[in-house]
XYZ file of C-alpha atoms in Angstrom:
380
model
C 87.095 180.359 85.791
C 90.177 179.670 87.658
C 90.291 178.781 92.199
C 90.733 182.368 92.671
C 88.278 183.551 90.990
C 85.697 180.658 91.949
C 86.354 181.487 95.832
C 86.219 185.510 95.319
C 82.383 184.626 93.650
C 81.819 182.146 96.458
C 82.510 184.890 98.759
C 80.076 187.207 97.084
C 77.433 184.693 97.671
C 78.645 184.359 101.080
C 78.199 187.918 102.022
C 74.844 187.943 100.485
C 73.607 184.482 102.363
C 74.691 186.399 105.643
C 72.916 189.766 104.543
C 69.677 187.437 103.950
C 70.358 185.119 107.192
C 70.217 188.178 109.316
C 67.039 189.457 107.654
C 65.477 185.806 108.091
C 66.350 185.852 111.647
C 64.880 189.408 112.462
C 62.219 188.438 110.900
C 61.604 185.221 112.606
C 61.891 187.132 115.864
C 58.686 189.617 114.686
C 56.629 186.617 113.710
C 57.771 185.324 117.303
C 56.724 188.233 118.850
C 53.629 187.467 116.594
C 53.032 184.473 118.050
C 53.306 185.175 121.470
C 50.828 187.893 121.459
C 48.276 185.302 119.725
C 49.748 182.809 122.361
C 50.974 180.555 119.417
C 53.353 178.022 119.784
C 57.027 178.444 118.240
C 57.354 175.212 116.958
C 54.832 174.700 113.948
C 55.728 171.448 112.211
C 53.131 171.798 109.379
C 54.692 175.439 108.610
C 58.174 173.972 108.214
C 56.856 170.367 106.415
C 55.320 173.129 103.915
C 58.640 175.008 103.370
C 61.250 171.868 102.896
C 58.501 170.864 100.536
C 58.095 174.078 98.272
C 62.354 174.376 98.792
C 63.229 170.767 97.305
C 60.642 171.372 94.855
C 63.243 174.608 93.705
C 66.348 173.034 93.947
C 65.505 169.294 92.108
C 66.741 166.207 92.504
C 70.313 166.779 92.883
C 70.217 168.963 95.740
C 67.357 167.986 97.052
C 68.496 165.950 100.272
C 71.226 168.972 100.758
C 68.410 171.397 101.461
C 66.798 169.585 103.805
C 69.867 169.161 105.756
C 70.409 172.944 105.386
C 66.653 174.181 105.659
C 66.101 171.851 109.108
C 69.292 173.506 110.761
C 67.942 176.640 109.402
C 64.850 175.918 111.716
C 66.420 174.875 114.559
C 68.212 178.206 114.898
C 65.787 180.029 114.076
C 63.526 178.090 116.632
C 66.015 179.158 118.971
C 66.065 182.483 118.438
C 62.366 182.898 118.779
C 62.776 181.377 121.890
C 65.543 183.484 123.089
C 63.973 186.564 121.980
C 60.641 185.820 123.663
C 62.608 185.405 127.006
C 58.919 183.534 128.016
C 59.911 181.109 130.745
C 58.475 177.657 130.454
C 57.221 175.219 133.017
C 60.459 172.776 132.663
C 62.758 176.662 133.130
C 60.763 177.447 136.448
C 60.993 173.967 137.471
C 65.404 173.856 137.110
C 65.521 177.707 138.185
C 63.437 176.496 141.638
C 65.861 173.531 142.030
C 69.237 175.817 141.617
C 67.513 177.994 144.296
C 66.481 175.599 147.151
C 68.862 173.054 146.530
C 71.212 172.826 149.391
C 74.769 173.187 148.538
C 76.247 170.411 150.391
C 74.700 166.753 149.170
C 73.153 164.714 151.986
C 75.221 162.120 153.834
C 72.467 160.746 155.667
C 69.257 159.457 154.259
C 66.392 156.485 153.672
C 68.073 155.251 151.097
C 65.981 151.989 148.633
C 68.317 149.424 147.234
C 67.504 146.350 145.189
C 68.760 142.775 146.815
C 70.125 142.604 150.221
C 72.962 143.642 152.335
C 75.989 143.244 150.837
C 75.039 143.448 147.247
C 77.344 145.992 144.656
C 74.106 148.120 145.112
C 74.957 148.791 148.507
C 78.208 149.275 148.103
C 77.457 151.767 145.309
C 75.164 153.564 148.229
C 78.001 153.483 150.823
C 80.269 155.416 148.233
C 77.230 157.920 147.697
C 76.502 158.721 151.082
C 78.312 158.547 154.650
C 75.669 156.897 156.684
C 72.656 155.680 154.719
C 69.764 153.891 156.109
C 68.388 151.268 153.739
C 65.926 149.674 152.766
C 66.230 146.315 150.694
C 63.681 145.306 148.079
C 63.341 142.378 145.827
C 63.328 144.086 142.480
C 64.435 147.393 140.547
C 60.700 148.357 140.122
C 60.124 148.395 144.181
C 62.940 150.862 144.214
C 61.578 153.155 141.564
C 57.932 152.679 143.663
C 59.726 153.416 146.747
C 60.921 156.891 145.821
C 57.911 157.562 143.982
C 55.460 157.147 146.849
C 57.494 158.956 149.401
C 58.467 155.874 151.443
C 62.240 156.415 150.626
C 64.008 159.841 150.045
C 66.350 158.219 147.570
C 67.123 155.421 145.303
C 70.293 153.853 144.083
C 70.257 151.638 140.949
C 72.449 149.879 138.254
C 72.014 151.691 135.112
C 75.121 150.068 132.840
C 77.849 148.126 133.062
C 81.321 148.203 130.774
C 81.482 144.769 129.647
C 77.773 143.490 129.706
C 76.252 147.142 128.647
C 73.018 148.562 129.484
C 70.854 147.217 132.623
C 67.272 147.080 130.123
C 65.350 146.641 132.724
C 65.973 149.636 134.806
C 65.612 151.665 131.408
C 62.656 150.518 130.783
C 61.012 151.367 133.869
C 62.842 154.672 133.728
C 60.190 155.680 131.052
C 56.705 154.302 133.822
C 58.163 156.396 136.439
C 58.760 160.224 137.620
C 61.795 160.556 139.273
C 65.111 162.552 138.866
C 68.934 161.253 138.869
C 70.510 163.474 141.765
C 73.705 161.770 141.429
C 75.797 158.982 140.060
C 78.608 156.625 140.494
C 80.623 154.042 138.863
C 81.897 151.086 140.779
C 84.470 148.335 139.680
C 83.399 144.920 139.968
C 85.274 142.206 141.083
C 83.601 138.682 141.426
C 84.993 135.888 143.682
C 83.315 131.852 143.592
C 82.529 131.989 147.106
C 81.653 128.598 149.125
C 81.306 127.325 152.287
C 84.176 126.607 154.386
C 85.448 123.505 153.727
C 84.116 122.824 150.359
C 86.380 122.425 147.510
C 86.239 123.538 143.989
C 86.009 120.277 142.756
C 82.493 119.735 145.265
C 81.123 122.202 143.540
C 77.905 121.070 141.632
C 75.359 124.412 141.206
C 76.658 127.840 140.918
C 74.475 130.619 142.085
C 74.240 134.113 140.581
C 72.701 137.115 139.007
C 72.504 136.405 135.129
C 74.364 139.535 134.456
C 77.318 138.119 136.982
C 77.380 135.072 135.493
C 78.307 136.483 132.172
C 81.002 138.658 133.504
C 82.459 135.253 134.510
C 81.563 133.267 131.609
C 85.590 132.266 130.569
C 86.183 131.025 134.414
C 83.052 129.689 134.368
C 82.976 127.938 130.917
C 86.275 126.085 132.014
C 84.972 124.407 135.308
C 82.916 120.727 133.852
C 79.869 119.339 134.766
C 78.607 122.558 136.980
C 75.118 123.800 136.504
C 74.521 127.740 136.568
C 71.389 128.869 138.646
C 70.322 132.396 137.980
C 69.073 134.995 141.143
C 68.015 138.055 141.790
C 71.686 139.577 142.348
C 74.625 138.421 143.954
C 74.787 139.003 147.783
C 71.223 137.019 147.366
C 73.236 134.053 145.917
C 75.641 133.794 148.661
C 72.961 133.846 151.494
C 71.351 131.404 149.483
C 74.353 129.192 150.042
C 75.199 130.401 153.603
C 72.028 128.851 154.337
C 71.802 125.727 152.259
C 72.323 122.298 153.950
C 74.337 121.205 150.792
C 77.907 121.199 150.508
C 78.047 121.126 146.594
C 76.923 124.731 145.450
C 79.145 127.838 145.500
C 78.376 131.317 144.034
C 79.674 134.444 142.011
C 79.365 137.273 144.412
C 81.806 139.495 146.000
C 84.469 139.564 148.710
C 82.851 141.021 151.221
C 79.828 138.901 151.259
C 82.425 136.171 152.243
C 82.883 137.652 155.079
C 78.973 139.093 155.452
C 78.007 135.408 155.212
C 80.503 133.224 156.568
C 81.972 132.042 153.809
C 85.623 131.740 151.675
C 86.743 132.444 148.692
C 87.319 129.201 146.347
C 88.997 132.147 143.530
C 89.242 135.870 143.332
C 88.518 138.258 140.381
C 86.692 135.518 137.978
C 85.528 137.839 135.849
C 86.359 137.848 131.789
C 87.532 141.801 132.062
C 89.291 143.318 135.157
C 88.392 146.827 134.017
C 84.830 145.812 135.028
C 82.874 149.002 136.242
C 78.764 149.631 136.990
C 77.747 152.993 136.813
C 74.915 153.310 139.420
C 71.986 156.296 139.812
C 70.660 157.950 142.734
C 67.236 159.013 142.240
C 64.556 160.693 144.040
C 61.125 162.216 143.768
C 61.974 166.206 143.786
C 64.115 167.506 141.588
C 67.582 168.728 143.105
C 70.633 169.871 141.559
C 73.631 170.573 143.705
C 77.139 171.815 142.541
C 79.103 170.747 140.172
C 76.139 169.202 138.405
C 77.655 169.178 134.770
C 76.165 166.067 133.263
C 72.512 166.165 132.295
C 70.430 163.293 131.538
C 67.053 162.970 129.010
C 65.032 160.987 127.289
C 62.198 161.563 124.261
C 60.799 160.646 121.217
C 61.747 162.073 117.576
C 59.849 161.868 114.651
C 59.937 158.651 112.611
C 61.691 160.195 109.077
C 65.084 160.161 108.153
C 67.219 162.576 109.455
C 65.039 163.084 113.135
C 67.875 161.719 115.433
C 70.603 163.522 113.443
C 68.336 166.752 113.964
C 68.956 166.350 117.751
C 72.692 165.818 117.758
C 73.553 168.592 115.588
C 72.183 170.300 118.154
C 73.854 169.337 120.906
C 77.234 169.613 118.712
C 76.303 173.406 117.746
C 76.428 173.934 121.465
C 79.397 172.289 122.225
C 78.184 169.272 124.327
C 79.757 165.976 124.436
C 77.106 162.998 124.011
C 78.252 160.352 126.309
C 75.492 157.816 126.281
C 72.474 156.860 123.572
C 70.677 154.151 124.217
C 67.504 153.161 122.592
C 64.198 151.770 124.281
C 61.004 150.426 121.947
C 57.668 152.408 123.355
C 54.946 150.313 124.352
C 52.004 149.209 121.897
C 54.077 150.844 118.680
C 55.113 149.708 115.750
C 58.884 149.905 116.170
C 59.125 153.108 117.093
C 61.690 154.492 120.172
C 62.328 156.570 123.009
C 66.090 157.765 122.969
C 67.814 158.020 126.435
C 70.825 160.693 126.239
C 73.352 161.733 128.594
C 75.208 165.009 127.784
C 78.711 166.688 129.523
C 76.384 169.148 129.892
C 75.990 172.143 132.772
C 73.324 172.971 133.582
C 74.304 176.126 135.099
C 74.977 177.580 131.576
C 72.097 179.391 129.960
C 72.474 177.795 126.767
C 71.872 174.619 128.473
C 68.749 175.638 129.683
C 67.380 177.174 126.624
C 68.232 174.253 124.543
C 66.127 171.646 127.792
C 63.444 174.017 127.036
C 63.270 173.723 123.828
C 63.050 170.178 123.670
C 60.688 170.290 125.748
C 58.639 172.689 123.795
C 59.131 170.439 120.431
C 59.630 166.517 121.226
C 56.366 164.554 122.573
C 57.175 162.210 125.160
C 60.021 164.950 126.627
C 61.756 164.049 130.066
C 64.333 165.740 131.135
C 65.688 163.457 134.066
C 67.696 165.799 136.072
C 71.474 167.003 136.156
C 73.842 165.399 138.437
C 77.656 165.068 139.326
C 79.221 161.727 138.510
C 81.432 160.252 141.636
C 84.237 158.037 140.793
């Protein structure tokens, strides 16, 4: 058998493959139908364990792995046809449809706004950029914040989520998955760290410096050259230069920025310390109701997948099939498990388009542990 007459046979098969894809589907969408009547759930995970099992039983060996790529795509479109056909909104569709309704169109400039640290902190700054004329409230860690917005006491949040050069801020993503919130907006700020003293004191006075850990490795070149200088970790950086605004000793500086010099009376001993000028943190704003406002075209989520080969791949064909861009994936262990992990994604991904929607509900439908986290515009 020569190419041409190899591709003419492999077209054959091709038109028969569609002939019998379009009877699957049709018949998926009466056993839908089916199931909704009997108020069955679409997703039946012992149903489609059965059929990759009976299908790589047919094929062997060889081919074996193959199938299950093609038979678990096979569901997911199928899944999503059900869905489609049904038309049967779910809780998580009534909640986004309620939220594109009585969302305002214009974002607030004023609110009570909780921040983490103290004035003059990146956080704030990030909150400044985010809104014209916030009122906030400080607190001494990221879990106040969350607490904050959770109990009512603040209508909004802001809150370091990851940073270019030192990555992902664990922390916050870990309490991401012990609290219900939504991300109404983000921003990304560049970071540029100063060794701030008091007046008068010289570089070579300088004894302890004072910082947040993360801060301290953004500066760890500058840092790394300067002898005999102990490093003293804080809670963030406008905290380190009160801390030595107020200290009687003349010997300790800090890494903060340049407008806590002039926040806390003090100078600048070197600007932009920092091992990477393109140094940005990309900060949240969250809050207890869920709120979309224009323009909200990336989406953020996080849930658990089935711990087999091929689970995670499962989910990104997915989002490839629709033609969403995967910006972030970041990885959290769960709690009490053996090493098993709740995957954090955010998606280019409008939520305005019904495809979007379908595909959130879904998810929701078939993943345990399922949160959809909101959809947002990013600020630059």
């Amino acid at each position: 058998m020569d190419l041409k007459e190899a591709r003419e046979k492999i077209d054959s098969i091709d038109d028969e493959m569609t002939r019998l894809f379009v009877e699957r589907m049709n018949t998926a969408k009466e056993i839908a139908a089916y199931k909704a009547e009997h108020k069955l759930q679409v997703f039946d995970r012992e149903r489609e364990r059965a059929v990759l099992n009976r299908i790589e039983d047919k094929v062997g060996p060889e081919l074996e792995s193959y199938a299950n790529v093609l038979y678990s795509t096979l569901f997911d479109v199928s899944r999503s046809y059900q869905h489609r056909s049904l038309k049967t909104e779910s809780k998580l569709g009534e909640e986004i449809n309620k939220a594109l309704a009585e969302t305002p169109a214009v974002f607030p400039g004023r609110a009570i706004v909780a921040c983490q640290g103290v004035e003059g902190s990146y956080t704030q700054s990030a909150c400044d950029r985010l809104f014209n004329t916030p009122s906030i409230m400080y607190f001494n860690n990221f879990k106040s914040v969350f607490q904050a917005v959770e109990s009512g006491l603040c209508r909004y949040g802001v809150l370091p989520i990851e940073n270019s050069t030192a990555g992902s801020v664990n922390e916050v993503y870990d309490l991401m998955k012990k609290h219900k919130f939504y991300i109404v907006r983000s921003t990304k700020l560049q970071i540029t760290h100063s060794l701030l003293a008091k007046k008068g004191t010289k570089l070579s006075d300088v004894k302890e410096i004072y910082s947040k850990d993360i801060a301290l490795d953004q500066c760890s070149d500058y840092l790394g050259s300067l002898k005999g200088v102990k490093l003293k970790v804080c809670e963030n950086t406008a905290t380190a230069a009160r801390m030595v605004s107020e200290s009687d000793r003349n010997d300790v500086a800090c890494v903060s920025s340049r407008n806590c010099a002039e926040l806390y009376g003090l100078t600048s001993l070197c600007d932009g310390i920092q091992n990477n000028e393109n140094n940005y943190t990309r900060f949240i704003c969250i809050s207890k109701n869920l709120e979309i406002y224009p323009g909200s075209d990336k989406t953020s989520l996080m849930f658990s997948v089935p711990h087999k080969p091929g689970s995670l791949y499962h989910v990104v064909s997915r989002f490839s099939a629709l033609g969403l861009n995967l910006t972030k994936l970041e990885s959290r262990p769960m709690p009490n498990t053996d090493f098993q992990f709740l995957f954090y994604f955010d998606l280019d991904a409008n939520i305005h388009d019904e495809k979007v929607q379908r595909l959130l509900c879904e998810f929701d439908d078939e993943y345990e542990r399922f949160t959809y986290f909101g959809s947002y515009m990013e600020t630059t």
